[in-house]
């Protein structure tokens, strides 16, 4: 798989029926290693190992309904109170991050109401904080580390 713009992480792989799988620590199972999954797993490890987010607050590849349409988000990080802190949209490295990608994650966020958004193709990462009053997002250099967050309980 292609080298990505993330720190080096340790992954578990297995090969069966000529398909390589990677272990997902959140779903606690091996999943087929596709380019987007490679990005998603790097992002999960980044959130846990670099940013300090607890595994227990991270959810991967779940379905949500937006205007009666079924969609799947890549990664969501919850606040301890159950509200959503962060939505991450992962794309394969060959997919360019475009306005359409931001529109997609912004549409998801209409339903999920996350404070932060991250969009990545593994090579380029974009981070935003939501301004719900103006219904716009402001770009950031990075998302905050978990231990710097001030939670309302």
mmCIF file with all atom_site columns, C-alpha atoms in Angstrom:
data_model
loop_
_atom_site.group_PDB
_atom_site.id
_atom_site.type_symbol
_atom_site.label_atom_id
_atom_site.label_alt_id
_atom_site.label_comp_id
_atom_site.label_asym_id
_atom_site.label_entity_id
_atom_site.label_seq_id
_atom_site.pdbx_PDB_ins_code
_atom_site.Cartn_x
_atom_site.Cartn_y
_atom_site.Cartn_z
_atom_site.occupancy
_atom_site.B_iso_or_equiv
_atom_site.pdbx_formal_charge
_atom_site.auth_seq_id
_atom_site.auth_comp_id
_atom_site.auth_asym_id
_atom_site.auth_atom_id
_atom_site.pdbx_PDB_model_num
ATOM 1   C CA . UNK A 1 1   ? 0.000   0.000   0.000  1.00 0.00 ? 1   UNK A CA 1
ATOM 2   C CA . UNK A 1 2   ? 0.978   3.577   -0.616 1.00 0.00 ? 2   UNK A CA 1
ATOM 3   C CA . UNK A 1 3   ? 2.864   5.563   2.047  1.00 0.00 ? 3   UNK A CA 1
ATOM 4   C CA . UNK A 1 4   ? 0.593   8.174   3.620  1.00 0.00 ? 4   UNK A CA 1
ATOM 5   C CA . UNK A 1 5   ? 1.142   11.533  5.271  1.00 0.00 ? 5   UNK A CA 1
ATOM 6   C CA . UNK A 1 6   ? 0.682   10.155  8.796  1.00 0.00 ? 6   UNK A CA 1
ATOM 7   C CA . UNK A 1 7   ? 3.201   8.974   11.390 1.00 0.00 ? 7   UNK A CA 1
ATOM 8   C CA . UNK A 1 8   ? 4.252   5.317   11.095 1.00 0.00 ? 8   UNK A CA 1
ATOM 9   C CA . UNK A 1 9   ? 1.861   3.010   12.931 1.00 0.00 ? 9   UNK A CA 1
ATOM 10  C CA . UNK A 1 10  ? 1.889   -0.723  13.661 1.00 0.00 ? 10  UNK A CA 1
ATOM 11  C CA . UNK A 1 11  ? -0.886  -2.655  11.934 1.00 0.00 ? 11  UNK A CA 1
ATOM 12  C CA . UNK A 1 12  ? -1.962  -6.308  12.020 1.00 0.00 ? 12  UNK A CA 1
ATOM 13  C CA . UNK A 1 13  ? -2.573  -7.946  8.647  1.00 0.00 ? 13  UNK A CA 1
ATOM 14  C CA . UNK A 1 14  ? -3.792  -11.322 7.512  1.00 0.00 ? 14  UNK A CA 1
ATOM 15  C CA . UNK A 1 15  ? -4.003  -12.922 4.122  1.00 0.00 ? 15  UNK A CA 1
ATOM 16  C CA . UNK A 1 16  ? -6.834  -15.253 3.170  1.00 0.00 ? 16  UNK A CA 1
ATOM 17  C CA . UNK A 1 17  ? -8.157  -16.281 -0.227 1.00 0.00 ? 17  UNK A CA 1
ATOM 18  C CA . UNK A 1 18  ? -5.583  -13.965 -1.849 1.00 0.00 ? 18  UNK A CA 1
ATOM 19  C CA . UNK A 1 19  ? -7.052  -10.942 -0.076 1.00 0.00 ? 19  UNK A CA 1
ATOM 20  C CA . UNK A 1 20  ? -5.167  -8.912  2.491  1.00 0.00 ? 20  UNK A CA 1
ATOM 21  C CA . UNK A 1 21  ? -7.100  -7.739  5.541  1.00 0.00 ? 21  UNK A CA 1
ATOM 22  C CA . UNK A 1 22  ? -6.159  -5.202  8.194  1.00 0.00 ? 22  UNK A CA 1
ATOM 23  C CA . UNK A 1 23  ? -7.272  -5.375  11.817 1.00 0.00 ? 23  UNK A CA 1
ATOM 24  C CA . UNK A 1 24  ? -9.631  -2.591  12.863 1.00 0.00 ? 24  UNK A CA 1
ATOM 25  C CA . UNK A 1 25  ? -9.160  -1.927  16.589 1.00 0.00 ? 25  UNK A CA 1
ATOM 26  C CA . UNK A 1 26  ? -12.519 -0.155  16.802 1.00 0.00 ? 26  UNK A CA 1
ATOM 27  C CA . UNK A 1 27  ? -14.653 -2.790  15.065 1.00 0.00 ? 27  UNK A CA 1
ATOM 28  C CA . UNK A 1 28  ? -12.423 -5.513  16.604 1.00 0.00 ? 28  UNK A CA 1
ATOM 29  C CA . UNK A 1 29  ? -12.211 -7.491  13.373 1.00 0.00 ? 29  UNK A CA 1
ATOM 30  C CA . UNK A 1 30  ? -10.194 -7.831  10.200 1.00 0.00 ? 30  UNK A CA 1
ATOM 31  C CA . UNK A 1 31  ? -11.517 -5.891  7.206  1.00 0.00 ? 31  UNK A CA 1
ATOM 32  C CA . UNK A 1 32  ? -10.464 -6.108  3.553  1.00 0.00 ? 32  UNK A CA 1
ATOM 33  C CA . UNK A 1 33  ? -7.600  -3.736  2.875  1.00 0.00 ? 33  UNK A CA 1
ATOM 34  C CA . UNK A 1 34  ? -8.742  -1.266  0.226  1.00 0.00 ? 34  UNK A CA 1
ATOM 35  C CA . UNK A 1 35  ? -7.116  2.140   -0.392 1.00 0.00 ? 35  UNK A CA 1
ATOM 36  C CA . UNK A 1 36  ? -9.828  4.006   1.564  1.00 0.00 ? 36  UNK A CA 1
ATOM 37  C CA . UNK A 1 37  ? -9.571  1.505   4.424  1.00 0.00 ? 37  UNK A CA 1
ATOM 38  C CA . UNK A 1 38  ? -5.796  2.087   4.516  1.00 0.00 ? 38  UNK A CA 1
ATOM 39  C CA . UNK A 1 39  ? -6.497  5.813   5.033  1.00 0.00 ? 39  UNK A CA 1
ATOM 40  C CA . UNK A 1 40  ? -9.261  5.111   7.599  1.00 0.00 ? 40  UNK A CA 1
ATOM 41  C CA . UNK A 1 41  ? -6.999  2.852   9.688  1.00 0.00 ? 41  UNK A CA 1
ATOM 42  C CA . UNK A 1 42  ? -4.186  5.412   9.669  1.00 0.00 ? 42  UNK A CA 1
ATOM 43  C CA . UNK A 1 43  ? -6.660  8.058   10.771 1.00 0.00 ? 43  UNK A CA 1
ATOM 44  C CA . UNK A 1 44  ? -8.002  5.879   13.609 1.00 0.00 ? 44  UNK A CA 1
ATOM 45  C CA . UNK A 1 45  ? -4.456  5.251   14.859 1.00 0.00 ? 45  UNK A CA 1
ATOM 46  C CA . UNK A 1 46  ? -3.681  8.973   14.540 1.00 0.00 ? 46  UNK A CA 1
ATOM 47  C CA . UNK A 1 47  ? -6.707  9.866   16.670 1.00 0.00 ? 47  UNK A CA 1
ATOM 48  C CA . UNK A 1 48  ? -5.808  7.288   19.338 1.00 0.00 ? 48  UNK A CA 1
ATOM 49  C CA . UNK A 1 49  ? -2.005  7.351   19.410 1.00 0.00 ? 49  UNK A CA 1
ATOM 50  C CA . UNK A 1 50  ? -1.220  10.979  18.499 1.00 0.00 ? 50  UNK A CA 1
ATOM 51  C CA . UNK A 1 51  ? -4.296  12.949  19.549 1.00 0.00 ? 51  UNK A CA 1
ATOM 52  C CA . UNK A 1 52  ? -5.118  10.822  22.618 1.00 0.00 ? 52  UNK A CA 1
ATOM 53  C CA . UNK A 1 53  ? -8.778  10.082  21.888 1.00 0.00 ? 53  UNK A CA 1
ATOM 54  C CA . UNK A 1 54  ? -10.078 7.031   23.797 1.00 0.00 ? 54  UNK A CA 1
ATOM 55  C CA . UNK A 1 55  ? -11.048 4.041   21.619 1.00 0.00 ? 55  UNK A CA 1
ATOM 56  C CA . UNK A 1 56  ? -14.326 3.867   23.524 1.00 0.00 ? 56  UNK A CA 1
ATOM 57  C CA . UNK A 1 57  ? -15.391 7.239   22.048 1.00 0.00 ? 57  UNK A CA 1
ATOM 58  C CA . UNK A 1 58  ? -14.594 6.318   18.425 1.00 0.00 ? 58  UNK A CA 1
ATOM 59  C CA . UNK A 1 59  ? -17.063 4.738   16.012 1.00 0.00 ? 59  UNK A CA 1
ATOM 60  C CA . UNK A 1 60  ? -16.256 3.536   12.480 1.00 0.00 ? 60  UNK A CA 1
ATOM 61  C CA . UNK A 1 61  ? -18.428 3.028   9.382  1.00 0.00 ? 61  UNK A CA 1
ATOM 62  C CA . UNK A 1 62  ? -21.935 3.355   10.695 1.00 0.00 ? 62  UNK A CA 1
ATOM 63  C CA . UNK A 1 63  ? -25.094 4.130   8.791  1.00 0.00 ? 63  UNK A CA 1
ATOM 64  C CA . UNK A 1 64  ? -27.009 7.355   9.204  1.00 0.00 ? 64  UNK A CA 1
ATOM 65  C CA . UNK A 1 65  ? -30.128 8.743   7.543  1.00 0.00 ? 65  UNK A CA 1
ATOM 66  C CA . UNK A 1 66  ? -30.099 12.143  5.885  1.00 0.00 ? 66  UNK A CA 1
ATOM 67  C CA . UNK A 1 67  ? -33.380 13.218  4.258  1.00 0.00 ? 67  UNK A CA 1
ATOM 68  C CA . UNK A 1 68  ? -34.510 9.575   4.101  1.00 0.00 ? 68  UNK A CA 1
ATOM 69  C CA . UNK A 1 69  ? -31.258 8.599   2.326  1.00 0.00 ? 69  UNK A CA 1
ATOM 70  C CA . UNK A 1 70  ? -28.996 6.008   3.912  1.00 0.00 ? 70  UNK A CA 1
ATOM 71  C CA . UNK A 1 71  ? -25.372 7.142   4.149  1.00 0.00 ? 71  UNK A CA 1
ATOM 72  C CA . UNK A 1 72  ? -22.299 5.801   5.927  1.00 0.00 ? 72  UNK A CA 1
ATOM 73  C CA . UNK A 1 73  ? -19.811 7.915   7.798  1.00 0.00 ? 73  UNK A CA 1
ATOM 74  C CA . UNK A 1 74  ? -16.167 6.859   8.028  1.00 0.00 ? 74  UNK A CA 1
ATOM 75  C CA . UNK A 1 75  ? -15.223 7.879   11.579 1.00 0.00 ? 75  UNK A CA 1
ATOM 76  C CA . UNK A 1 76  ? -17.083 9.666   14.346 1.00 0.00 ? 76  UNK A CA 1
ATOM 77  C CA . UNK A 1 77  ? -15.604 10.655  17.703 1.00 0.00 ? 77  UNK A CA 1
ATOM 78  C CA . UNK A 1 78  ? -18.060 11.230  20.527 1.00 0.00 ? 78  UNK A CA 1
ATOM 79  C CA . UNK A 1 79  ? -17.810 13.563  23.495 1.00 0.00 ? 79  UNK A CA 1
ATOM 80  C CA . UNK A 1 80  ? -18.126 11.853  26.901 1.00 0.00 ? 80  UNK A CA 1
ATOM 81  C CA . UNK A 1 81  ? -21.726 13.174  27.127 1.00 0.00 ? 81  UNK A CA 1
ATOM 82  C CA . UNK A 1 82  ? -22.691 11.332  23.912 1.00 0.00 ? 82  UNK A CA 1
ATOM 83  C CA . UNK A 1 83  ? -22.773 14.328  21.586 1.00 0.00 ? 83  UNK A CA 1
ATOM 84  C CA . UNK A 1 84  ? -20.554 14.181  18.512 1.00 0.00 ? 84  UNK A CA 1
ATOM 85  C CA . UNK A 1 85  ? -17.171 15.862  18.695 1.00 0.00 ? 85  UNK A CA 1
ATOM 86  C CA . UNK A 1 86  ? -15.657 15.029  15.294 1.00 0.00 ? 86  UNK A CA 1
ATOM 87  C CA . UNK A 1 87  ? -16.660 13.575  11.917 1.00 0.00 ? 87  UNK A CA 1
ATOM 88  C CA . UNK A 1 88  ? -13.891 12.264  9.669  1.00 0.00 ? 88  UNK A CA 1
ATOM 89  C CA . UNK A 1 89  ? -14.439 11.679  5.959  1.00 0.00 ? 89  UNK A CA 1
ATOM 90  C CA . UNK A 1 90  ? -11.780 9.423   4.422  1.00 0.00 ? 90  UNK A CA 1
ATOM 91  C CA . UNK A 1 91  ? -11.065 9.091   0.728  1.00 0.00 ? 91  UNK A CA 1
ATOM 92  C CA . UNK A 1 92  ? -8.623  6.857   -1.133 1.00 0.00 ? 92  UNK A CA 1
ATOM 93  C CA . UNK A 1 93  ? -5.246  8.541   -1.804 1.00 0.00 ? 93  UNK A CA 1
ATOM 94  C CA . UNK A 1 94  ? -5.941  8.852   -5.530 1.00 0.00 ? 94  UNK A CA 1
ATOM 95  C CA . UNK A 1 95  ? -9.163  10.821  -4.847 1.00 0.00 ? 95  UNK A CA 1
ATOM 96  C CA . UNK A 1 96  ? -8.580  14.566  -4.820 1.00 0.00 ? 96  UNK A CA 1
ATOM 97  C CA . UNK A 1 97  ? -10.209 16.442  -1.947 1.00 0.00 ? 97  UNK A CA 1
ATOM 98  C CA . UNK A 1 98  ? -12.681 18.834  -3.577 1.00 0.00 ? 98  UNK A CA 1
ATOM 99  C CA . UNK A 1 99  ? -15.522 21.133  -2.607 1.00 0.00 ? 99  UNK A CA 1
ATOM 100 C CA . UNK A 1 100 ? -17.822 18.128  -3.173 1.00 0.00 ? 100 UNK A CA 1
ATOM 101 C CA . UNK A 1 101 ? -15.985 16.270  -0.390 1.00 0.00 ? 101 UNK A CA 1
ATOM 102 C CA . UNK A 1 102 ? -16.525 19.171  2.025  1.00 0.00 ? 102 UNK A CA 1
ATOM 103 C CA . UNK A 1 103 ? -20.164 19.433  0.945  1.00 0.00 ? 103 UNK A CA 1
ATOM 104 C CA . UNK A 1 104 ? -20.598 15.701  1.664  1.00 0.00 ? 104 UNK A CA 1
ATOM 105 C CA . UNK A 1 105 ? -19.226 15.930  5.212  1.00 0.00 ? 105 UNK A CA 1
ATOM 106 C CA . UNK A 1 106 ? -21.148 19.182  5.815  1.00 0.00 ? 106 UNK A CA 1
ATOM 107 C CA . UNK A 1 107 ? -24.391 17.402  4.772  1.00 0.00 ? 107 UNK A CA 1
ATOM 108 C CA . UNK A 1 108 ? -23.612 14.589  7.216  1.00 0.00 ? 108 UNK A CA 1
ATOM 109 C CA . UNK A 1 109 ? -23.009 17.196  9.862  1.00 0.00 ? 109 UNK A CA 1
ATOM 110 C CA . UNK A 1 110 ? -26.467 18.718  9.411  1.00 0.00 ? 110 UNK A CA 1
ATOM 111 C CA . UNK A 1 111 ? -27.715 15.504  11.029 1.00 0.00 ? 111 UNK A CA 1
ATOM 112 C CA . UNK A 1 112 ? -24.800 14.786  13.373 1.00 0.00 ? 112 UNK A CA 1
ATOM 113 C CA . UNK A 1 113 ? -23.953 18.310  14.640 1.00 0.00 ? 113 UNK A CA 1
ATOM 114 C CA . UNK A 1 114 ? -20.250 17.673  15.273 1.00 0.00 ? 114 UNK A CA 1
ATOM 115 C CA . UNK A 1 115 ? -18.036 20.500  16.511 1.00 0.00 ? 115 UNK A CA 1
ATOM 116 C CA . UNK A 1 116 ? -15.119 19.512  14.264 1.00 0.00 ? 116 UNK A CA 1
ATOM 117 C CA . UNK A 1 117 ? -14.725 18.051  10.777 1.00 0.00 ? 117 UNK A CA 1
ATOM 118 C CA . UNK A 1 118 ? -11.731 16.328  9.218  1.00 0.00 ? 118 UNK A CA 1
ATOM 119 C CA . UNK A 1 119 ? -11.367 15.385  5.567  1.00 0.00 ? 119 UNK A CA 1
ATOM 120 C CA . UNK A 1 120 ? -8.404  13.306  4.413  1.00 0.00 ? 120 UNK A CA 1
ATOM 121 C CA . UNK A 1 121 ? -7.183  11.205  1.525  1.00 0.00 ? 121 UNK A CA 1
ATOM 122 C CA . UNK A 1 122 ? -4.166  10.167  3.569  1.00 0.00 ? 122 UNK A CA 1
ATOM 123 C CA . UNK A 1 123 ? -1.941  12.628  1.742  1.00 0.00 ? 123 UNK A CA 1
ATOM 124 C CA . UNK A 1 124 ? -3.793  15.876  2.431  1.00 0.00 ? 124 UNK A CA 1
ATOM 125 C CA . UNK A 1 125 ? -5.670  16.545  5.665  1.00 0.00 ? 125 UNK A CA 1
ATOM 126 C CA . UNK A 1 126 ? -8.131  19.365  6.236  1.00 0.00 ? 126 UNK A CA 1
ATOM 127 C CA . UNK A 1 127 ? -9.542  20.302  9.632  1.00 0.00 ? 127 UNK A CA 1
ATOM 128 C CA . UNK A 1 128 ? -12.498 22.576  10.350 1.00 0.00 ? 128 UNK A CA 1
ATOM 129 C CA . UNK A 1 129 ? -14.394 23.849  13.347 1.00 0.00 ? 129 UNK A CA 1
ATOM 130 C CA . UNK A 1 130 ? -18.106 24.425  12.903 1.00 0.00 ? 130 UNK A CA 1
ATOM 131 C CA . UNK A 1 131 ? -19.670 27.809  13.500 1.00 0.00 ? 131 UNK A CA 1
ATOM 132 C CA . UNK A 1 132 ? -23.320 26.886  13.989 1.00 0.00 ? 132 UNK A CA 1
ATOM 133 C CA . UNK A 1 133 ? -24.462 30.524  14.201 1.00 0.00 ? 133 UNK A CA 1
ATOM 134 C CA . UNK A 1 134 ? -23.206 31.343  10.692 1.00 0.00 ? 134 UNK A CA 1
ATOM 135 C CA . UNK A 1 135 ? -23.629 27.741  9.411  1.00 0.00 ? 135 UNK A CA 1
ATOM 136 C CA . UNK A 1 136 ? -20.067 27.831  8.089  1.00 0.00 ? 136 UNK A CA 1
ATOM 137 C CA . UNK A 1 137 ? -16.848 26.070  8.942  1.00 0.00 ? 137 UNK A CA 1
ATOM 138 C CA . UNK A 1 138 ? -13.513 27.686  9.671  1.00 0.00 ? 138 UNK A CA 1
ATOM 139 C CA . UNK A 1 139 ? -10.309 25.889  8.723  1.00 0.00 ? 139 UNK A CA 1
ATOM 140 C CA . UNK A 1 140 ? -7.786  24.906  11.388 1.00 0.00 ? 140 UNK A CA 1
ATOM 141 C CA . UNK A 1 141 ? -4.174  23.715  11.274 1.00 0.00 ? 141 UNK A CA 1
ATOM 142 C CA . UNK A 1 142 ? -5.151  20.561  13.217 1.00 0.00 ? 142 UNK A CA 1
ATOM 143 C CA . UNK A 1 143 ? -7.846  19.175  15.475 1.00 0.00 ? 143 UNK A CA 1
ATOM 144 C CA . UNK A 1 144 ? -7.362  19.630  19.228 1.00 0.00 ? 144 UNK A CA 1
ATOM 145 C CA . UNK A 1 145 ? -5.725  16.933  21.326 1.00 0.00 ? 145 UNK A CA 1
ATOM 146 C CA . UNK A 1 146 ? -8.213  15.107  23.539 1.00 0.00 ? 146 UNK A CA 1
ATOM 147 C CA . UNK A 1 147 ? -6.516  16.242  26.762 1.00 0.00 ? 147 UNK A CA 1
ATOM 148 C CA . UNK A 1 148 ? -6.944  19.924  25.802 1.00 0.00 ? 148 UNK A CA 1
ATOM 149 C CA . UNK A 1 149 ? -10.727 19.705  25.462 1.00 0.00 ? 149 UNK A CA 1
ATOM 150 C CA . UNK A 1 150 ? -13.005 21.237  28.059 1.00 0.00 ? 150 UNK A CA 1
ATOM 151 C CA . UNK A 1 151 ? -16.081 19.039  28.288 1.00 0.00 ? 151 UNK A CA 1
ATOM 152 C CA . UNK A 1 152 ? -19.414 20.100  29.669 1.00 0.00 ? 152 UNK A CA 1
ATOM 153 C CA . UNK A 1 153 ? -20.746 17.174  31.657 1.00 0.00 ? 153 UNK A CA 1
#
